[in-house]
Amino acid sequence: MTIRQLAAANVQHGLEPLPTKTQTQGISHNENSALNVRNQPGLDNTSATEHSVSLARRTTDTEPGQPCSTTDIRNRTPKLEDTTMACARIEAYLEPETLRRLQIPSIHLTYLWSANIDPPVTVRSLSELDLVRIIHDAKLRHDLNFEREISFRPNVDHPKCQQKEAIANAYWEALTIEFALYIKYRHNLVSNRLSAPPLPWISEPINSPRLTMRLPRMFVTIRDVLKTLVPGSECSAVDQRLDVDLLMQELENGVCDVKGLSNWLRQLLLGSCSPLRDTEVEKMADIVHEGVDKDDARILVSGLKVLFGILEIMKLDVANHQIRYLRLLMVGDSIHFEQNAFLRRVSEGFDARDARDWFDYHSEEDVDGYINFARGVWDMVVGGRVGFPSTFCHDIERLLMLQRDFRMELFQEACGQSFVDTLDELGWTGTPPYEAYNMMLTRVLAIFNDSRDSDYNGEVALEVVREAYRLCNITTLPDERFVDASRLYLKEASKPTSSVFQRLHSRLSFALAELMDEEVEILMDLTPLQMLDYLYPESTDDNPSEVQGFASIARRTAHIAVLHWKVWGPILYEQPSHNIPITSELPERADVLSRVGLTPHGTPFELVEDGPRPRTSRDTSTLRPRTSRESSTEAVLGSMDLSTKPTSSANSEQE
């Protein structure tokens, strides 16, 4: 296959398009001068090359759109013919033996024009991990109320990950080619400095497409990301060591000390990163040293991949540390922060009238508003509602999980009833032992989770009957009559219109409502921090993950309902209907705040006392006693100096 055919095939790769068209006109005087210098006979080739590098650098730095005198083909979108000829020149410069040794197919030479200019990890891609973004992330601030350990991690399961990986691979391949060109150029300088051929982008004809180098932007990215990770006192040293202009001049003259640069990076990273990352840092330096010793661009770029992976994971470590350090403050300020965040969205057009209509539908007279609201959330869980009011935008995943868990409780209840009925048919008297009942449910759930067939009732029914036979010490095979009866019962229990389903659903729904009412009464007088401490205690003996069945569902549902009521109750559900802004009005934020009696938030971490709100009809004698964990939470808050800004504290600890 010819180089022209290979370049034509690259059009179908789906990578980024070739450089965009710019409206410049003409060959600049600097480029003409560079060509004249290279073509002058008797002129020393080294000085000509250095002069060309200087002129090419100044020409590349010219701002786009700057008027020129005539047309320059390198400032327009290159055609396939132009790229093909440029690839042929680069292939001839590197020689086929080098391409085979580096495992670079000829078609990959087009990545020099089509691949991304910036590395896969940049300051912009990591900006969502900045402290300012974290403390203003409404979804994160809300999720902190439901989990003690929240941390950022790379999202490798995202549908776009494969596309991003392909784009990153194209970038690393283009960078490998650039390093190979510099290594080849250094070899030419060492072998014969006076007659060494210049680099392809220096000696390219005037009709070649412009080639933007990735190495300068890679050094800039490493420098900028490092400055966000190291203490402020080290930033000047980073600027001095990663002087991009100096590094590029050293590369162009074949005198860049890549080993020394990797050693400096190793010492800097070892002093700034977590000890868990020391192995990766040492690995990065060793790979870079190996690439330099073998003059292998492929190995050298592998070391750079490890370096950028370290920078990304260090940024994640810093963000996770900031979340842990500020978690108490952010959870304690959840209600006031979310109120201001949602009011800002209302002023920008967020319509919450559907939530108010939903609340009015579930409201009963002479009943406290928070009780009506909790019953509405209970109805969403047990009723299997498909859509949720707009104000529950941060709780959709949790509500869907609660619906799934409640359906699973229905399924287990149906299996348990079928198990008891089978025992009655087999002549068992009394209540079955808890161990046998629990073993049956465990085996049934294992079959349910492993089954890939939508009709799993037959397999489950067989296991239910087998466990009943085992409890009755019957060693024969299960009778098909019992298996068919159990399968038919489970099938009816899965139909919402059947009497079996309605009977089970009604019994479990009311049982869940009773448990939820108790949890709501407890949580209403607690602050967000106290609710988190009550529901998710740090003690492993009372870990909520071990609370199964209705206790877990009731607690989680009540937590969502109470926290949601404390955020939206004063600004939506307790407001008269005529004060609720609609989308078409688009009121100013200050007007919305004044309507509900609030003032704009001063700082992101301004703590507000969240004491109990007076209610009309409630018997306080029915409250459960407070747990001892509340005093420990108050002690933690009391020991913190809330007068200082958390942002500066986090930065100082990071430094």
XYZ file of C-alpha atoms in Angstrom:
655
model
C 0.000 0.000 0.000
C 1.382 3.384 -0.968
C 1.666 6.316 1.418
C -1.118 8.072 -0.507
C -3.483 5.136 0.083
C -2.517 4.980 3.741
C -3.194 8.663 4.226
C -6.534 8.357 2.450
C -7.530 5.525 4.796
C -6.919 7.771 7.809
C -9.907 9.892 6.834
C -12.145 7.132 8.177
C -10.486 6.965 11.611
C -12.889 9.411 13.235
C -10.159 11.492 14.871
C -10.164 15.241 15.161
C -10.231 17.117 11.857
C -7.155 18.665 10.374
C -6.247 22.229 11.384
C -9.030 24.750 10.813
C -8.907 27.299 8.077
C -7.572 30.740 8.976
C -7.957 33.823 6.850
C -4.356 34.791 6.424
C -2.850 35.857 3.184
C 0.596 35.331 2.004
C 4.043 34.125 2.764
C 5.497 36.150 5.577
C 8.772 37.945 5.136
C 10.320 35.764 7.850
C 9.511 32.539 5.985
C 10.915 33.917 2.736
C 14.042 34.922 4.584
C 14.338 31.437 6.084
C 14.101 29.848 2.653
C 16.658 32.252 1.207
C 19.085 31.550 4.050
C 18.844 27.799 3.521
C 19.330 28.168 -0.219
C 22.382 30.435 -0.068
C 25.471 28.525 -1.220
C 28.491 28.410 1.031
C 26.563 29.333 4.149
C 27.205 27.207 7.217
C 24.311 24.774 7.527
C 24.229 24.920 11.331
C 23.750 28.678 11.447
C 21.172 28.424 8.699
C 19.283 25.845 10.697
C 19.432 27.923 13.870
C 18.294 30.987 11.964
C 15.438 28.966 10.456
C 14.375 27.686 13.869
C 14.250 31.222 15.211
C 12.283 32.497 12.256
C 9.926 29.515 12.279
C 9.245 30.011 15.986
C 8.417 33.673 15.510
C 6.195 32.838 12.582
C 4.344 30.133 14.496
C 3.693 32.515 17.373
C 1.964 34.983 15.080
C -1.591 35.582 16.175
C -4.256 34.017 13.910
C -6.079 36.459 11.718
C -3.098 38.798 11.430
C -3.057 40.195 7.880
C -0.326 39.135 5.504
C 0.461 40.060 1.964
C 0.038 36.863 -0.069
C -1.455 33.391 0.254
C 0.283 30.763 2.462
C -0.824 27.192 1.925
C 0.275 26.245 5.462
C -2.319 28.617 6.952
C -5.264 26.922 5.295
C -6.826 23.494 5.786
C -4.354 21.053 4.203
C -5.543 18.852 1.398
C -4.993 15.112 1.263
C -2.268 15.553 -1.336
C -0.384 18.014 0.901
C -0.534 15.689 3.938
C 0.511 12.706 1.815
C 3.626 14.448 0.565
C 4.498 15.654 4.072
C 4.131 12.101 5.443
C 6.391 10.807 2.683
C 9.085 13.338 3.648
C 8.856 12.387 7.339
C 8.968 8.688 6.465
C 12.065 9.253 4.376
C 13.667 11.297 7.160
C 13.073 8.625 9.828
C 13.897 5.745 7.459
C 11.826 2.533 7.305
C 14.100 0.712 9.744
C 13.324 3.212 12.512
C 9.594 2.993 11.842
C 9.708 -0.801 12.053
C 11.738 -0.729 15.265
C 9.280 1.695 16.892
C 6.289 -0.202 15.460
C 4.908 2.913 13.799
C 2.745 2.089 10.767
C 3.005 4.555 7.921
C -0.631 5.487 8.299
C 0.050 6.753 11.831
C 2.238 9.526 10.441
C -0.962 11.415 9.620
C -1.613 11.671 13.376
C 0.871 14.545 13.350
C -1.928 16.616 11.784
C -5.099 14.853 12.933
C -4.428 13.987 16.599
C -5.077 16.342 19.497
C -2.483 19.010 20.216
C -2.985 18.885 23.995
C -2.321 15.858 26.237
C -5.258 13.796 27.542
C -4.722 15.291 31.020
C -4.752 19.090 31.166
C -5.472 21.807 33.691
C -8.868 22.249 32.081
C -9.788 18.571 32.306
C -8.798 18.571 35.989
C -10.563 21.847 36.788
C -13.681 20.057 38.066
C -11.520 18.811 40.945
C -10.623 22.343 42.035
C -11.704 23.394 45.505
C -13.981 26.150 44.190
C -15.804 23.679 41.969
C -16.132 21.205 44.833
C -17.693 23.588 47.333
C -20.154 24.879 44.707
C -21.142 21.427 43.412
C -24.763 21.142 44.569
C -25.045 17.425 43.791
C -21.859 16.622 45.708
C -22.912 18.759 48.664
C -26.241 16.915 48.752
C -24.661 13.459 48.443
C -22.380 14.164 51.405
C -25.481 13.918 53.630
C -25.990 10.276 52.688
C -22.466 8.817 52.628
C -19.571 9.161 55.000
C -16.937 8.231 52.450
C -17.336 10.050 49.128
C -14.344 10.260 46.829
C -13.550 11.037 43.230
C -12.255 8.279 41.011
C -11.697 7.913 37.267
C -14.939 7.028 35.522
C -13.809 4.148 33.347
C -17.358 2.879 32.793
C -18.584 5.955 30.951
C -19.825 5.300 27.391
C -17.395 7.893 26.015
C -14.354 6.256 27.579
C -13.553 4.212 24.480
C -13.694 7.315 22.298
C -11.468 9.231 24.713
C -9.044 6.342 24.815
C -8.815 6.303 21.015
C -8.144 10.053 20.971
C -5.489 9.662 23.675
C -3.805 6.816 21.788
C -3.618 8.968 18.663
C -1.985 11.747 20.705
C 0.624 9.417 22.203
C 1.372 8.000 18.759
C 1.925 11.496 17.356
C 4.149 12.331 20.331
C 6.162 9.164 19.710
C 6.765 10.279 16.131
C 7.899 13.722 17.299
C 10.360 12.233 19.786
C 11.618 9.877 17.083
C 12.269 12.876 14.819
C 14.251 14.661 17.532
C 16.251 11.506 18.328
C 17.042 11.057 14.641
C 18.063 14.685 14.372
C 20.376 14.328 17.392
C 22.013 11.295 15.795
C 22.569 13.298 12.613
C 24.166 16.106 14.599
C 26.498 13.724 16.404
C 27.533 11.862 13.251
C 28.125 14.900 11.046
C 27.208 18.241 12.496
C 28.054 20.322 9.440
C 25.961 18.313 6.984
C 23.159 17.146 9.292
C 19.778 17.472 7.521
C 17.368 19.775 9.372
C 14.134 18.598 10.947
C 11.239 18.066 8.523
C 9.178 20.985 9.833
C 12.158 23.284 9.352
C 13.015 22.168 5.840
C 9.461 21.628 4.648
C 8.556 23.232 1.323
C 6.305 26.244 1.283
C 3.368 24.158 0.018
C 3.406 21.794 3.032
C 0.617 21.804 5.644
C 1.525 23.550 8.877
C 2.710 21.120 11.575
C 1.990 22.185 15.151
C 4.361 20.554 17.600
C 2.954 18.888 20.718
C 6.096 18.921 22.843
C 5.907 22.618 23.834
C 2.281 22.292 24.920
C 3.092 19.072 26.758
C 5.778 20.856 28.795
C 3.380 23.729 29.481
C 0.713 21.288 30.674
C 3.119 19.464 32.989
C 4.268 22.782 34.422
C 0.752 24.156 34.985
C -0.605 20.954 36.530
C 2.412 20.658 38.838
C 1.849 24.200 40.086
C -1.636 23.189 41.238
C -0.258 20.221 43.182
C 2.952 21.408 44.842
C 3.205 23.951 47.675
C 3.356 27.600 46.683
C 7.022 27.847 47.651
C 7.892 25.309 44.920
C 6.091 27.082 42.072
C 9.036 29.325 41.203
C 11.314 26.273 40.971
C 8.797 24.589 38.674
C 8.708 27.651 36.413
C 12.482 27.798 36.313
C 13.045 24.100 35.623
C 10.254 23.776 33.077
C 11.261 26.743 30.944
C 9.546 25.690 27.729
C 11.560 27.912 25.384
C 14.822 26.688 26.869
C 13.756 23.043 26.732
C 12.740 23.330 23.087
C 16.046 25.005 22.196
C 17.917 22.178 23.918
C 15.884 19.588 22.006
C 16.461 21.340 18.696
C 20.198 21.362 19.365
C 20.332 17.797 20.674
C 21.540 18.716 24.183
C 18.386 18.237 26.290
C 19.078 16.302 29.511
C 15.904 14.207 29.669
C 17.354 12.006 32.424
C 18.085 14.999 34.592
C 14.567 16.311 34.005
C 13.034 12.968 35.005
C 15.204 12.836 38.140
C 14.041 16.312 39.129
C 10.423 15.317 38.549
C 10.935 12.206 40.652
C 12.282 14.186 43.609
C 9.513 16.773 43.306
C 6.722 14.216 43.100
C 8.101 12.038 45.896
C 8.019 15.065 48.171
C 4.475 16.074 47.216
C 2.452 12.935 46.519
C 1.055 10.291 48.822
C 3.446 7.486 49.818
C 1.101 5.130 47.991
C 2.207 6.735 44.706
C 5.955 6.361 45.293
C 6.096 3.124 43.325
C 4.504 4.749 40.280
C 6.877 7.717 40.498
C 9.911 5.432 40.579
C 8.462 3.448 37.695
C 8.057 6.628 35.643
C 11.674 7.648 36.149
C 12.988 4.171 35.359
C 10.994 3.970 32.110
C 12.220 7.387 30.990
C 15.819 6.393 31.748
C 15.389 3.214 29.741
C 13.972 5.151 26.814
C 16.902 7.571 26.857
C 19.505 4.811 27.128
C 17.995 2.891 24.220
C 17.087 5.981 22.179
C 13.592 4.495 21.973
C 10.815 7.055 21.547
C 8.155 4.428 22.261
C 9.564 3.651 25.710
C 10.068 7.350 26.408
C 6.415 8.108 25.685
C 5.386 5.172 27.895
C 7.146 6.934 30.757
C 5.264 10.132 29.955
C 1.992 8.202 30.056
C 2.852 7.088 33.570
C 3.747 10.681 34.481
C 0.398 12.073 33.356
C -1.370 9.236 35.163
C 0.468 10.227 38.341
C -0.522 13.871 37.916
C -4.174 12.895 37.477
C -4.219 10.601 40.504
C -2.434 13.244 42.609
C -5.142 15.750 41.705
C -7.743 13.180 42.744
C -5.913 12.644 46.039
C -5.887 16.372 46.745
C -9.603 16.702 45.919
C -10.522 13.725 48.101
C -8.441 15.132 50.956
C -10.252 18.461 50.664
C -13.621 16.702 50.762
C -12.653 14.808 53.919
C -11.277 17.961 55.526
C -14.349 20.109 54.746
C -17.028 17.434 55.040
C -18.307 18.514 58.455
C -18.594 22.125 57.356
C -20.299 21.290 54.073
C -22.784 18.886 55.660
C -23.561 21.331 58.460
C -24.305 24.046 55.920
C -26.305 21.786 53.577
C -29.759 23.274 54.172
C -28.801 26.913 53.756
C -26.532 26.167 50.794
C -29.170 24.138 48.939
C -31.848 26.722 49.611
C -29.742 29.460 48.048
C -28.656 27.205 45.180
C -32.236 26.267 44.306
C -33.498 29.820 44.720
C -30.819 30.905 42.283
C -32.076 28.278 39.848
C -35.663 29.434 40.377
C -34.629 32.980 39.518
C -33.052 31.597 36.335
C -36.196 29.731 35.263
C -36.356 26.514 37.326
C -40.058 25.563 37.630
C -41.030 23.885 40.899
C -44.803 24.084 40.569
C -45.040 20.375 39.753
C -43.532 19.626 43.169
C -46.030 21.941 44.863
C -48.920 20.284 43.010
C -47.597 16.885 44.096
C -47.416 18.068 47.714
C -50.927 19.530 47.617
C -52.246 16.232 46.276
C -50.883 14.331 49.290
C -51.774 16.997 51.880
C -54.507 16.428 54.437
C -56.072 19.010 56.700
C -55.174 19.127 60.402
C -51.937 17.221 59.669
C -48.478 18.727 59.901
C -46.906 19.545 56.580
C -43.827 17.424 57.173
C -46.046 14.379 57.848
C -47.937 14.929 54.600
C -44.644 15.323 52.793
C -43.171 12.147 54.298
C -46.278 10.204 53.299
C -45.862 11.520 49.753
C -42.276 10.252 49.616
C -43.459 6.927 51.061
C -46.046 6.701 48.281
C -43.335 7.281 45.643
C -41.319 4.381 47.042
C -44.086 1.805 47.503
C -46.115 2.918 44.495
C -43.288 2.526 41.990
C -43.710 6.041 40.601
C -41.853 6.461 37.304
C -41.367 10.230 37.332
C -40.427 12.342 40.334
C -41.090 16.010 41.135
C -38.417 18.371 39.833
C -37.202 19.246 43.340
C -35.992 15.648 43.801
C -33.397 16.026 41.040
C -30.532 15.137 43.416
C -32.295 12.080 44.877
C -33.469 10.246 41.767
C -30.876 7.467 42.054
C -31.623 6.947 45.750
C -35.394 6.834 45.149
C -34.990 4.330 42.338
C -32.808 2.204 44.603
C -35.467 2.329 47.330
C -38.140 1.268 44.857
C -35.984 -1.647 43.773
C -35.318 -2.679 47.376
C -39.033 -2.543 48.196
C -39.853 -4.745 45.194
C -37.175 -7.146 46.378
C -38.834 -7.230 49.799
C -42.097 -8.120 48.086
C -40.355 -10.915 46.219
C -38.775 -12.281 49.400
C -42.103 -12.094 51.206
C -43.729 -14.087 48.420
C -40.946 -16.703 48.593
C -41.349 -16.915 52.367
C -45.106 -17.394 52.081
C -44.629 -20.106 49.464
C -42.074 -21.764 51.762
C -44.536 -21.801 54.669
C -47.361 -23.108 52.467
C -45.135 -25.931 51.205
C -44.205 -26.879 54.784
C -47.901 -26.998 55.699
C -48.529 -29.338 52.791
C -45.667 -31.548 53.942
C -47.125 -31.796 57.461
C -44.805 -29.367 59.268
C -46.385 -27.859 62.380
C -45.379 -24.599 63.992
C -43.166 -21.774 62.804
C -40.140 -22.729 60.702
C -36.743 -22.000 62.312
C -35.183 -18.675 61.492
C -31.975 -20.307 60.261
C -33.862 -22.449 57.724
C -35.950 -19.474 56.590
C -32.867 -17.289 56.200
C -30.999 -20.038 54.330
C -33.901 -20.374 51.916
C -33.912 -16.619 51.190
C -30.140 -16.585 50.723
C -30.242 -19.365 48.155
C -33.236 -17.837 46.400
C -31.539 -14.440 46.098
C -28.422 -16.104 44.703
C -30.526 -17.763 42.013
C -32.333 -14.502 41.306
C -29.083 -12.546 40.895
C -27.447 -15.184 38.704
C -30.457 -15.895 36.516
C -30.341 -14.408 33.019
C -33.841 -15.594 32.166
C -36.706 -13.189 32.702
C -38.894 -16.114 33.835
C -36.992 -17.187 36.936
C -40.051 -18.334 38.911
C -39.478 -21.984 38.028
C -35.914 -22.053 39.362
C -36.904 -20.162 42.511
C -39.897 -22.416 43.138
C -37.724 -25.508 42.828
C -35.273 -24.101 45.392
C -38.110 -23.179 47.789
C -39.514 -26.709 47.665
C -36.030 -28.244 47.986
C -35.365 -26.250 51.173
C -38.747 -27.300 52.558
C -37.887 -30.948 51.855
C -34.514 -30.512 53.569
C -36.151 -29.047 56.681
C -38.605 -31.972 56.816
C -35.759 -34.489 56.299
C -37.270 -35.763 53.052
C -34.559 -37.213 50.815
C -36.638 -37.874 47.705
C -36.800 -35.535 44.744
C -39.253 -32.619 45.070
C -42.736 -33.444 43.899
C -43.714 -31.577 40.731
C -47.073 -30.812 42.322
C -45.432 -28.696 45.026
C -43.060 -27.073 42.529
C -45.919 -26.110 40.200
C -47.945 -24.695 43.081
C -45.014 -22.592 44.269
C -44.243 -21.376 40.757
C -47.879 -20.362 40.194
C -47.940 -18.468 43.503
C -44.735 -16.572 42.685
C -46.077 -15.738 39.240
C -49.281 -14.303 40.722
C -47.243 -12.375 43.288
C -45.436 -10.560 40.475
C -48.658 -9.307 38.802
C -49.808 -5.910 40.185
C -53.418 -6.704 39.285
C -53.564 -10.029 41.126
C -55.071 -10.401 44.580
C -51.892 -12.095 45.843
C -49.760 -9.082 44.896
C -52.237 -6.571 46.327
C -52.451 -8.456 49.609
C -48.660 -8.646 49.985
C -48.173 -5.061 48.842
C -50.771 -3.709 51.256
C -49.278 -5.542 54.234
C -45.696 -4.485 53.514
C -46.632 -0.901 52.638
C -48.374 -0.285 55.946
C -45.544 -1.965 57.835
C -43.078 0.354 56.098
C -45.265 3.397 56.871
C -45.234 2.630 60.601
C -41.456 2.277 60.700
C -41.003 5.396 58.597
C -43.226 7.497 60.872
C -41.006 6.625 63.820
C -37.842 7.534 61.918
C -39.298 10.831 60.705
C -40.190 11.882 64.245
C -36.625 11.217 65.339
C -34.974 12.998 62.413
C -37.092 16.161 62.450
C -35.308 17.563 65.501
C -31.804 16.739 64.258
C -29.415 18.862 62.247
C -27.921 17.448 59.024
C -24.767 16.457 60.900
C -26.765 14.731 63.623
C -28.865 12.914 61.023
C -25.723 11.672 59.310
C -24.295 10.548 62.641
C -27.538 8.813 63.615
C -28.138 7.020 60.315
C -24.526 6.223 59.394
C -22.587 5.882 62.644
C -18.875 5.270 62.544
C -19.109 2.337 64.937
C -18.831 -0.950 63.058
C -21.133 -2.644 65.586
C -24.065 -0.545 64.374
C -23.183 -0.279 60.708
C -26.289 0.592 58.655
C -25.176 -1.762 55.898
C -26.051 -4.611 58.270
C -29.597 -3.272 58.785
C -31.737 -5.197 56.324
C -35.313 -5.185 55.186
C -37.769 -2.535 56.235
C -35.478 -0.991 58.836
C -32.991 0.036 56.157
C -35.662 1.166 53.672
C -37.542 3.129 56.336
C -34.417 4.914 57.547
C -33.213 5.876 54.094
C -36.671 7.022 52.951
C -37.187 9.089 56.095
C -33.745 10.671 55.683
C -34.545 11.789 52.131
C -37.947 13.104 53.184
C -36.765 15.058 56.233
C -33.738 16.622 54.548
C -35.816 17.520 51.510
C -38.500 19.083 53.714
C -35.971 21.183 55.636
C -34.598 22.537 52.343
C -37.828 23.064 50.409
C -40.390 23.431 53.176
C -39.737 27.112 53.998
C -39.238 28.175 50.360
C -41.933 26.129 48.594
C -44.267 23.810 50.494
C -45.120 26.177 53.375
C -45.522 29.211 51.122
C -48.902 30.412 49.879
C -49.607 29.354 46.314
C -49.535 32.932 44.979
C -45.928 33.366 46.208
C -44.580 30.456 44.180
C -42.694 31.848 41.153
C -43.353 30.261 37.789
C -40.958 29.975 34.888
C -42.567 32.681 32.791
C -42.073 35.317 35.479
C -38.301 34.781 35.792
C -37.947 36.877 38.974
C -34.652 38.207 40.183
C -32.902 36.154 42.837
C -33.225 38.915 45.424
C -36.997 39.023 44.829
C -37.284 35.275 45.336
C -35.254 35.450 48.536
C -37.366 38.295 49.915
C -40.582 36.409 49.172
C -39.571 33.514 51.404
C -37.935 35.640 54.077
C -34.295 34.742 53.414
C -31.220 36.792 52.648
C -28.455 36.036 50.131
C -25.755 33.714 51.415
C -22.631 35.560 52.514
C -19.999 32.840 52.132
C -20.156 29.231 51.005
C -19.410 28.039 54.520
C -21.455 30.409 56.612
C -22.982 28.080 59.208
C -26.584 28.635 60.211
C -28.268 27.270 63.308
C -30.815 24.692 62.228
C -32.926 24.280 65.335
C -36.336 22.628 65.549
C -39.139 24.448 63.727
C -42.441 24.929 65.640
C -45.245 22.664 64.472
C -48.941 22.783 65.219
C -50.085 19.285 66.119
C -47.401 17.042 67.467
C -47.092 15.059 70.667
C -43.484 15.458 71.800
C -43.879 12.720 74.382
C -43.695 10.085 71.632
C -40.125 10.998 70.671
C -37.424 8.413 71.193
C -34.541 9.366 73.507
C -31.552 10.928 71.822
C -28.498 8.767 71.306
C -25.127 9.508 72.829
C -23.676 10.055 69.342
C -25.232 13.528 69.161
C -23.037 14.860 71.951
C -19.943 13.577 70.150
C -20.939 15.407 66.970
C -21.523 18.629 68.854
C -18.125 18.235 70.522
C -16.451 17.894 67.149
C -18.149 21.023 65.849
C -17.383 22.914 69.004
C -13.681 22.147 68.723
C -13.441 23.562 65.193
C -12.511 27.174 64.590
C -15.334 28.306 62.314
C -14.116 31.881 62.228
C -11.428 31.080 59.691
C -12.208 30.422 56.068
C -12.090 26.720 55.241
C -10.649 27.464 51.825
C -7.490 28.977 53.240
C -7.217 26.201 55.803
C -7.390 23.560 53.108
C -4.778 25.327 51.056
C -2.431 25.706 53.979
C -2.719 22.032 54.855
C -2.152 21.084 51.229
C 0.993 23.194 51.137
